[in-house]
PDB file of C-alpha atoms in Angstrom:
ATOM      1  CA  UNK A   1    -107.204  27.345  -4.281  1.00  0.00           C
ATOM      2  CA  UNK A   2    -110.346  25.701  -3.107  1.00  0.00           C
ATOM      3  CA  UNK A   3    -113.690  27.150  -4.121  1.00  0.00           C
ATOM      4  CA  UNK A   4    -117.374  26.304  -4.083  1.00  0.00           C
ATOM      5  CA  UNK A   5    -119.722  27.330  -6.863  1.00  0.00           C
ATOM      6  CA  UNK A   6    -123.480  27.235  -6.600  1.00  0.00           C
ATOM      7  CA  UNK A   7    -125.205  27.507  -9.935  1.00  0.00           C
ATOM      8  CA  UNK A   8    -128.276  29.702  -9.742  1.00  0.00           C
ATOM      9  CA  UNK A   9    -128.761  32.259  -7.032  1.00  0.00           C
ATOM     10  CA  UNK A  10    -132.532  31.782  -7.229  1.00  0.00           C
ATOM     11  CA  UNK A  11    -134.459  28.612  -7.988  1.00  0.00           C
ATOM     12  CA  UNK A  12    -138.241  28.293  -8.161  1.00  0.00           C
ATOM     13  CA  UNK A  13    -140.125  25.003  -8.090  1.00  0.00           C
ATOM     14  CA  UNK A  14    -143.750  24.069  -7.735  1.00  0.00           C
ATOM     15  CA  UNK A  15    -144.933  22.365  -4.602  1.00  0.00           C
ATOM     16  CA  UNK A  16    -144.520  18.613  -5.093  1.00  0.00           C
ATOM     17  CA  UNK A  17    -141.879  19.006  -7.807  1.00  0.00           C
ATOM     18  CA  UNK A  18    -138.282  17.843  -7.688  1.00  0.00           C
ATOM     19  CA  UNK A  19    -135.799  20.153  -6.013  1.00  0.00           C
ATOM     20  CA  UNK A  20    -132.300  20.248  -7.505  1.00  0.00           C
ATOM     21  CA  UNK A  21    -129.715  22.697  -6.204  1.00  0.00           C
ATOM     22  CA  UNK A  22    -126.319  22.538  -7.821  1.00  0.00           C
ATOM     23  CA  UNK A  23    -122.935  22.731  -6.182  1.00  0.00           C
ATOM     24  CA  UNK A  24    -119.492  22.243  -7.682  1.00  0.00           C
ATOM     25  CA  UNK A  25    -116.282  22.357  -5.761  1.00  0.00           C
ATOM     26  CA  UNK A  26    -112.666  22.884  -6.583  1.00  0.00           C
ATOM     27  CA  UNK A  27    -110.104  21.403  -4.287  1.00  0.00           C
ATOM     28  CA  UNK A  28    -106.670  19.930  -4.645  1.00  0.00           C
ATOM     29  CA  UNK A  29    -107.549  17.229  -2.141  1.00  0.00           C
ATOM     30  CA  UNK A  30    -110.890  15.490  -1.601  1.00  0.00           C
ATOM     31  CA  UNK A  31    -112.896  17.800   0.613  1.00  0.00           C
ATOM     32  CA  UNK A  32    -115.544  17.237   3.159  1.00  0.00           C
ATOM     33  CA  UNK A  33    -118.772  18.715   1.810  1.00  0.00           C
ATOM     34  CA  UNK A  34    -121.839  20.145   3.469  1.00  0.00           C
ATOM     35  CA  UNK A  35    -125.226  21.584   2.695  1.00  0.00           C
ATOM     36  CA  UNK A  36    -126.731  24.103   5.069  1.00  0.00           C
ATOM     37  CA  UNK A  37    -130.152  25.743   5.085  1.00  0.00           C
ATOM     38  CA  UNK A  38    -130.928  29.210   6.367  1.00  0.00           C
ATOM     39  CA  UNK A  39    -134.414  30.422   7.175  1.00  0.00           C
ATOM     40  CA  UNK A  40    -135.104  34.167   7.473  1.00  0.00           C
ATOM     41  CA  UNK A  41    -133.434  35.821  10.431  1.00  0.00           C
ATOM     42  CA  UNK A  42    -131.823  32.598  11.534  1.00  0.00           C
ATOM     43  CA  UNK A  43    -128.405  31.016  11.448  1.00  0.00           C
ATOM     44  CA  UNK A  44    -127.369  28.121   9.243  1.00  0.00           C
ATOM     45  CA  UNK A  45    -128.616  24.631   9.975  1.00  0.00           C
ATOM     46  CA  UNK A  46    -126.799  21.564   8.703  1.00  0.00           C
ATOM     47  CA  UNK A  47    -128.843  19.522   6.238  1.00  0.00           C
ATOM     48  CA  UNK A  48    -126.289  16.851   5.408  1.00  0.00           C
ATOM     49  CA  UNK A  49    -122.594  16.199   5.070  1.00  0.00           C
ATOM     50  CA  UNK A  50    -120.194  14.036   3.119  1.00  0.00           C
ATOM     51  CA  UNK A  51    -116.970  12.960   4.721  1.00  0.00           C
ATOM     52  CA  UNK A  52    -115.919   9.538   3.469  1.00  0.00           C
ATOM     53  CA  UNK A  53    -117.657   6.328   2.474  1.00  0.00           C
ATOM     54  CA  UNK A  54    -121.032   6.225   0.781  1.00  0.00           C
ATOM     55  CA  UNK A  55    -121.299   8.876  -1.884  1.00  0.00           C
ATOM     56  CA  UNK A  56    -125.072   9.224  -1.570  1.00  0.00           C
ATOM     57  CA  UNK A  57    -125.777  11.113   1.601  1.00  0.00           C
ATOM     58  CA  UNK A  58    -129.174  11.431   3.199  1.00  0.00           C
ATOM     59  CA  UNK A  59    -130.002  14.383   5.353  1.00  0.00           C
ATOM     60  CA  UNK A  60    -132.864  15.881   7.263  1.00  0.00           C
ATOM     61  CA  UNK A  61    -136.224  16.941   5.845  1.00  0.00           C
ATOM     62  CA  UNK A  62    -136.006  14.428   2.977  1.00  0.00           C
ATOM     63  CA  UNK A  63    -132.964  15.983   1.317  1.00  0.00           C
ATOM     64  CA  UNK A  64    -130.091  14.011  -0.104  1.00  0.00           C
ATOM     65  CA  UNK A  65    -126.930  14.744  -2.060  1.00  0.00           C
ATOM     66  CA  UNK A  66    -124.540  12.700  -4.114  1.00  0.00           C
ATOM     67  CA  UNK A  67    -120.799  13.213  -4.139  1.00  0.00           C
ATOM     68  CA  UNK A  68    -119.443  12.755  -7.655  1.00  0.00           C
ATOM     69  CA  UNK A  69    -115.694  13.048  -7.696  1.00  0.00           C
ATOM     70  CA  UNK A  70    -115.446  12.774 -11.481  1.00  0.00           C
ATOM     71  CA  UNK A  71    -117.746  15.765 -11.855  1.00  0.00           C
ATOM     72  CA  UNK A  72    -116.524  17.573  -8.714  1.00  0.00           C
ATOM     73  CA  UNK A  73    -120.164  18.013  -7.791  1.00  0.00           C
ATOM     74  CA  UNK A  74    -122.341  17.668  -4.715  1.00  0.00           C
ATOM     75  CA  UNK A  75    -125.842  18.517  -5.870  1.00  0.00           C
ATOM     76  CA  UNK A  76    -128.716  18.644  -3.385  1.00  0.00           C
ATOM     77  CA  UNK A  77    -132.030  17.017  -4.237  1.00  0.00           C
ATOM     78  CA  UNK A  78    -135.434  16.390  -2.762  1.00  0.00           C
ATOM     79  CA  UNK A  79    -138.067  14.369  -4.638  1.00  0.00           C
ATOM     80  CA  UNK A  80    -141.038  16.514  -3.662  1.00  0.00           C
ATOM     81  CA  UNK A  81    -140.838  20.153  -2.607  1.00  0.00           C
ATOM     82  CA  UNK A  82    -142.833  21.429   0.308  1.00  0.00           C
ATOM     83  CA  UNK A  83    -143.733  25.025   1.053  1.00  0.00           C
ATOM     84  CA  UNK A  84    -141.631  24.835   4.200  1.00  0.00           C
ATOM     85  CA  UNK A  85    -138.528  24.190   2.070  1.00  0.00           C
ATOM     86  CA  UNK A  86    -138.475  27.817   0.967  1.00  0.00           C
ATOM     87  CA  UNK A  87    -135.186  29.117   2.330  1.00  0.00           C
ATOM     88  CA  UNK A  88    -131.621  29.851   1.307  1.00  0.00           C
ATOM     89  CA  UNK A  89    -129.276  26.926   0.840  1.00  0.00           C
ATOM     90  CA  UNK A  90    -125.518  27.003   1.119  1.00  0.00           C
ATOM     91  CA  UNK A  91    -123.017  24.463  -0.076  1.00  0.00           C
ATOM     92  CA  UNK A  92    -119.688  24.404   1.762  1.00  0.00           C
ATOM     93  CA  UNK A  93    -116.417  22.554   1.581  1.00  0.00           C
ATOM     94  CA  UNK A  94    -113.874  21.852   4.286  1.00  0.00           C
ATOM     95  CA  UNK A  95    -110.511  21.226   2.801  1.00  0.00           C
ATOM     96  CA  UNK A  96    -106.883  22.040   3.153  1.00  0.00           C
ATOM     97  CA  UNK A  97    -104.678  24.510   1.431  1.00  0.00           C
ATOM     98  CA  UNK A  98    -101.032  24.597   2.428  1.00  0.00           C
ATOM     99  CA  UNK A  99    -101.773  22.503   5.484  1.00  0.00           C
ATOM    100  CA  UNK A 100    -104.528  24.731   6.832  1.00  0.00           C
ATOM    101  CA  UNK A 101    -108.078  23.437   6.823  1.00  0.00           C
ATOM    102  CA  UNK A 102    -110.736  25.981   5.990  1.00  0.00           C
ATOM    103  CA  UNK A 103    -114.421  26.139   5.354  1.00  0.00           C
ATOM    104  CA  UNK A 104    -115.425  27.727   2.070  1.00  0.00           C
ATOM    105  CA  UNK A 105    -119.060  28.583   1.441  1.00  0.00           C
ATOM    106  CA  UNK A 106    -120.858  29.026  -1.834  1.00  0.00           C
ATOM    107  CA  UNK A 107    -122.817  32.199  -2.461  1.00  0.00           C
ATOM    108  CA  UNK A 108    -126.119  30.531  -1.709  1.00  0.00           C
ATOM    109  CA  UNK A 109    -129.245  29.569  -3.630  1.00  0.00           C
ATOM    110  CA  UNK A 110    -132.590  30.959  -2.599  1.00  0.00           C
ATOM    111  CA  UNK A 111    -135.308  28.375  -3.119  1.00  0.00           C
ATOM    112  CA  UNK A 112    -138.827  29.547  -3.752  1.00  0.00           C
ATOM    113  CA  UNK A 113    -141.676  27.037  -3.651  1.00  0.00           C
ATOM    114  CA  UNK A 114    -144.775  27.918  -5.625  1.00  0.00           C
ATOM    115  CA  UNK A 115    -148.206  26.763  -4.542  1.00  0.00           C
TER     116      UNK A 115
ATOM    117  CA  UNK B   1    -128.004  20.713  25.044  1.00  0.00           C
ATOM    118  CA  UNK B   2    -128.061  24.451  24.501  1.00  0.00           C
ATOM    119  CA  UNK B   3    -127.074  25.698  21.072  1.00  0.00           C
ATOM    120  CA  UNK B   4    -124.807  28.533  20.073  1.00  0.00           C
ATOM    121  CA  UNK B   5    -126.037  31.830  21.459  1.00  0.00           C
ATOM    122  CA  UNK B   6    -125.233  35.284  20.175  1.00  0.00           C
ATOM    123  CA  UNK B   7    -125.911  38.617  21.801  1.00  0.00           C
ATOM    124  CA  UNK B   8    -127.281  41.024  21.006  1.00  0.00           C
ATOM    125  CA  UNK B   9    -129.556  39.833  18.212  1.00  0.00           C
ATOM    126  CA  UNK B  10    -130.002  43.295  16.749  1.00  0.00           C
ATOM    127  CA  UNK B  11    -127.819  46.364  16.941  1.00  0.00           C
ATOM    128  CA  UNK B  12    -127.962  49.826  15.414  1.00  0.00           C
ATOM    129  CA  UNK B  13    -124.860  51.990  15.397  1.00  0.00           C
ATOM    130  CA  UNK B  14    -123.666  55.087  13.585  1.00  0.00           C
ATOM    131  CA  UNK B  15    -120.593  55.516  11.436  1.00  0.00           C
ATOM    132  CA  UNK B  16    -117.399  55.894  13.398  1.00  0.00           C
ATOM    133  CA  UNK B  17    -118.630  54.054  16.452  1.00  0.00           C
ATOM    134  CA  UNK B  18    -117.333  50.717  17.581  1.00  0.00           C
ATOM    135  CA  UNK B  19    -119.263  47.592  18.436  1.00  0.00           C
ATOM    136  CA  UNK B  20    -118.686  44.349  20.328  1.00  0.00           C
ATOM    137  CA  UNK B  21    -120.598  41.183  19.564  1.00  0.00           C
ATOM    138  CA  UNK B  22    -120.653  38.140  21.793  1.00  0.00           C
ATOM    139  CA  UNK B  23    -120.868  34.430  21.071  1.00  0.00           C
ATOM    140  CA  UNK B  24    -121.256  31.546  23.502  1.00  0.00           C
ATOM    141  CA  UNK B  25    -120.456  28.179  21.905  1.00  0.00           C
ATOM    142  CA  UNK B  26    -122.036  24.854  22.625  1.00  0.00           C
ATOM    143  CA  UNK B  27    -120.731  23.359  25.835  1.00  0.00           C
ATOM    144  CA  UNK B  28    -117.582  21.380  25.115  1.00  0.00           C
ATOM    145  CA  UNK B  29    -116.847  23.151  21.858  1.00  0.00           C
ATOM    146  CA  UNK B  30    -113.515  24.884  21.869  1.00  0.00           C
ATOM    147  CA  UNK B  31    -113.456  26.422  18.428  1.00  0.00           C
ATOM    148  CA  UNK B  32    -115.408  29.517  17.506  1.00  0.00           C
ATOM    149  CA  UNK B  33    -115.554  31.024  14.026  1.00  0.00           C
ATOM    150  CA  UNK B  34    -117.055  34.305  12.906  1.00  0.00           C
ATOM    151  CA  UNK B  35    -118.634  35.051   9.545  1.00  0.00           C
ATOM    152  CA  UNK B  36    -120.039  38.150   7.922  1.00  0.00           C
ATOM    153  CA  UNK B  37    -123.090  37.660   5.731  1.00  0.00           C
ATOM    154  CA  UNK B  38    -124.277  40.317   3.304  1.00  0.00           C
ATOM    155  CA  UNK B  39    -126.583  40.094   0.280  1.00  0.00           C
ATOM    156  CA  UNK B  40    -123.812  41.132  -2.076  1.00  0.00           C
ATOM    157  CA  UNK B  41    -120.859  39.172  -0.733  1.00  0.00           C
ATOM    158  CA  UNK B  42    -122.535  36.133   0.747  1.00  0.00           C
ATOM    159  CA  UNK B  43    -120.930  34.382   3.697  1.00  0.00           C
ATOM    160  CA  UNK B  44    -117.383  35.502   4.340  1.00  0.00           C
ATOM    161  CA  UNK B  45    -115.043  34.055   6.921  1.00  0.00           C
ATOM    162  CA  UNK B  46    -113.666  36.537   9.435  1.00  0.00           C
ATOM    163  CA  UNK B  47    -111.587  34.471  11.858  1.00  0.00           C
ATOM    164  CA  UNK B  48    -111.486  31.381  13.998  1.00  0.00           C
ATOM    165  CA  UNK B  49    -110.392  31.024  17.596  1.00  0.00           C
ATOM    166  CA  UNK B  50    -109.341  27.923  19.427  1.00  0.00           C
ATOM    167  CA  UNK B  51    -108.086  27.804  22.989  1.00  0.00           C
ATOM    168  CA  UNK B  52    -107.929  31.586  23.137  1.00  0.00           C
ATOM    169  CA  UNK B  53    -105.690  31.750  20.055  1.00  0.00           C
ATOM    170  CA  UNK B  54    -106.583  32.943  16.598  1.00  0.00           C
ATOM    171  CA  UNK B  55    -106.087  30.006  14.226  1.00  0.00           C
ATOM    172  CA  UNK B  56    -107.290  31.323  10.905  1.00  0.00           C
ATOM    173  CA  UNK B  57    -108.069  34.741   9.562  1.00  0.00           C
ATOM    174  CA  UNK B  58    -109.995  35.929   6.548  1.00  0.00           C
ATOM    175  CA  UNK B  59    -109.356  38.961   4.395  1.00  0.00           C
ATOM    176  CA  UNK B  60    -110.841  41.703   6.513  1.00  0.00           C
ATOM    177  CA  UNK B  61    -109.227  44.964   7.599  1.00  0.00           C
ATOM    178  CA  UNK B  62    -107.684  45.372  11.009  1.00  0.00           C
ATOM    179  CA  UNK B  63    -110.818  47.164  12.232  1.00  0.00           C
ATOM    180  CA  UNK B  64    -112.235  43.682  12.726  1.00  0.00           C
ATOM    181  CA  UNK B  65    -110.784  41.880  15.686  1.00  0.00           C
ATOM    182  CA  UNK B  66    -111.755  39.152  18.058  1.00  0.00           C
ATOM    183  CA  UNK B  67    -110.801  37.264  21.124  1.00  0.00           C
ATOM    184  CA  UNK B  68    -111.694  34.128  22.963  1.00  0.00           C
ATOM    185  CA  UNK B  69    -111.881  33.600  26.676  1.00  0.00           C
ATOM    186  CA  UNK B  70    -110.870  30.596  28.736  1.00  0.00           C
ATOM    187  CA  UNK B  71    -114.490  29.378  28.822  1.00  0.00           C
ATOM    188  CA  UNK B  72    -114.474  29.410  24.977  1.00  0.00           C
ATOM    189  CA  UNK B  73    -116.840  32.356  24.747  1.00  0.00           C
ATOM    190  CA  UNK B  74    -115.793  34.722  22.028  1.00  0.00           C
ATOM    191  CA  UNK B  75    -116.217  38.378  21.249  1.00  0.00           C
ATOM    192  CA  UNK B  76    -115.842  40.194  17.985  1.00  0.00           C
ATOM    193  CA  UNK B  77    -115.092  43.885  17.820  1.00  0.00           C
ATOM    194  CA  UNK B  78    -115.451  46.279  14.927  1.00  0.00           C
ATOM    195  CA  UNK B  79    -113.964  49.723  15.333  1.00  0.00           C
ATOM    196  CA  UNK B  80    -114.658  52.850  13.324  1.00  0.00           C
ATOM    197  CA  UNK B  81    -117.815  51.451  11.799  1.00  0.00           C
ATOM    198  CA  UNK B  82    -118.557  52.046   8.133  1.00  0.00           C
ATOM    199  CA  UNK B  83    -121.870  51.812   6.330  1.00  0.00           C
ATOM    200  CA  UNK B  84    -120.598  48.722   4.540  1.00  0.00           C
ATOM    201  CA  UNK B  85    -120.230  46.892   7.840  1.00  0.00           C
ATOM    202  CA  UNK B  86    -123.996  46.484   7.998  1.00  0.00           C
ATOM    203  CA  UNK B  87    -124.487  42.748   7.902  1.00  0.00           C
ATOM    204  CA  UNK B  88    -125.568  39.638   9.723  1.00  0.00           C
ATOM    205  CA  UNK B  89    -122.664  38.398  11.812  1.00  0.00           C
ATOM    206  CA  UNK B  90    -122.751  34.686  12.418  1.00  0.00           C
ATOM    207  CA  UNK B  91    -120.835  32.716  14.939  1.00  0.00           C
ATOM    208  CA  UNK B  92    -120.211  28.986  14.639  1.00  0.00           C
ATOM    209  CA  UNK B  93    -118.750  26.568  17.117  1.00  0.00           C
ATOM    210  CA  UNK B  94    -117.325  23.110  16.719  1.00  0.00           C
ATOM    211  CA  UNK B  95    -115.437  20.452  18.602  1.00  0.00           C
ATOM    212  CA  UNK B  96    -111.841  20.325  17.614  1.00  0.00           C
ATOM    213  CA  UNK B  97    -108.554  19.241  19.014  1.00  0.00           C
ATOM    214  CA  UNK B  98    -105.247  20.856  18.314  1.00  0.00           C
ATOM    215  CA  UNK B  99    -106.078  21.132  14.662  1.00  0.00           C
ATOM    216  CA  UNK B 100    -102.861  19.591  13.457  1.00  0.00           C
ATOM    217  CA  UNK B 101    -104.607  16.563  12.013  1.00  0.00           C
ATOM    218  CA  UNK B 102    -107.090  16.935   9.160  1.00  0.00           C
ATOM    219  CA  UNK B 103    -110.041  16.483  11.426  1.00  0.00           C
ATOM    220  CA  UNK B 104    -113.485  17.239  10.243  1.00  0.00           C
ATOM    221  CA  UNK B 105    -115.899  18.651  12.720  1.00  0.00           C
ATOM    222  CA  UNK B 106    -119.347  19.899  12.022  1.00  0.00           C
ATOM    223  CA  UNK B 107    -119.992  23.577  12.639  1.00  0.00           C
ATOM    224  CA  UNK B 108    -123.050  24.673  14.585  1.00  0.00           C
ATOM    225  CA  UNK B 109    -124.248  28.172  13.884  1.00  0.00           C
ATOM    226  CA  UNK B 110    -125.846  30.707  16.142  1.00  0.00           C
ATOM    227  CA  UNK B 111    -128.820  32.844  15.057  1.00  0.00           C
ATOM    228  CA  UNK B 112    -126.590  35.800  14.269  1.00  0.00           C
ATOM    229  CA  UNK B 113    -126.393  39.444  15.225  1.00  0.00           C
ATOM    230  CA  UNK B 114    -127.947  41.850  12.747  1.00  0.00           C
ATOM    231  CA  UNK B 115    -125.800  44.988  12.727  1.00  0.00           C
ATOM    232  CA  UNK B 116    -127.095  48.118  11.034  1.00  0.00           C
ATOM    233  CA  UNK B 117    -124.746  51.061  10.607  1.00  0.00           C
ATOM    234  CA  UNK B 118    -126.399  54.421   9.921  1.00  0.00           C
TER     235      UNK B 118
END
């Protein structure tokens, strides 16, 4: 069965420091992968997505993620954190199980940016 | 282009009551999915509708039901509310065809309806 695991429910970084949010997936077939961000009292906004092709994906707000099939990972990074990056981040996969495609979301990582 | 809209944004109900939430997808989007988000369980898939038919269903009791209208708008109903139903209910829409091919389509989320059950 497909699954998405986000390591660390809370991550704190200093402003200007590297942001690294981890995501590992489990899928019997190569999935499509997504990172979403959620600000308080709002819905989820797509940051970036991997479908096929280039394994390094660039998204909005300076975020990027690299699909590593050998490690079944899709970690999200940003070189320099900004206060406005404080939010909850969700990794998700879109893959098939028994012919039915489904979205599976990770449990989320809350990013705190320290001044 | 207008985004996904959900009404109402906030709702307070008491145990035993029922509630109906509404979702209007982006114009041209024919698939609507519903999710329940709680601090303890995270984001859990409820069901997906396409062309007025339920395509996928998550592991929720029968008290949770939905429907989709011919204009792709969707409603979700929860009957006999329990305290544990307090959550943010998110709706997401996407373009999709018949769904038989492994087509990827990006989901666009609405702002959610915050349901509080007292």
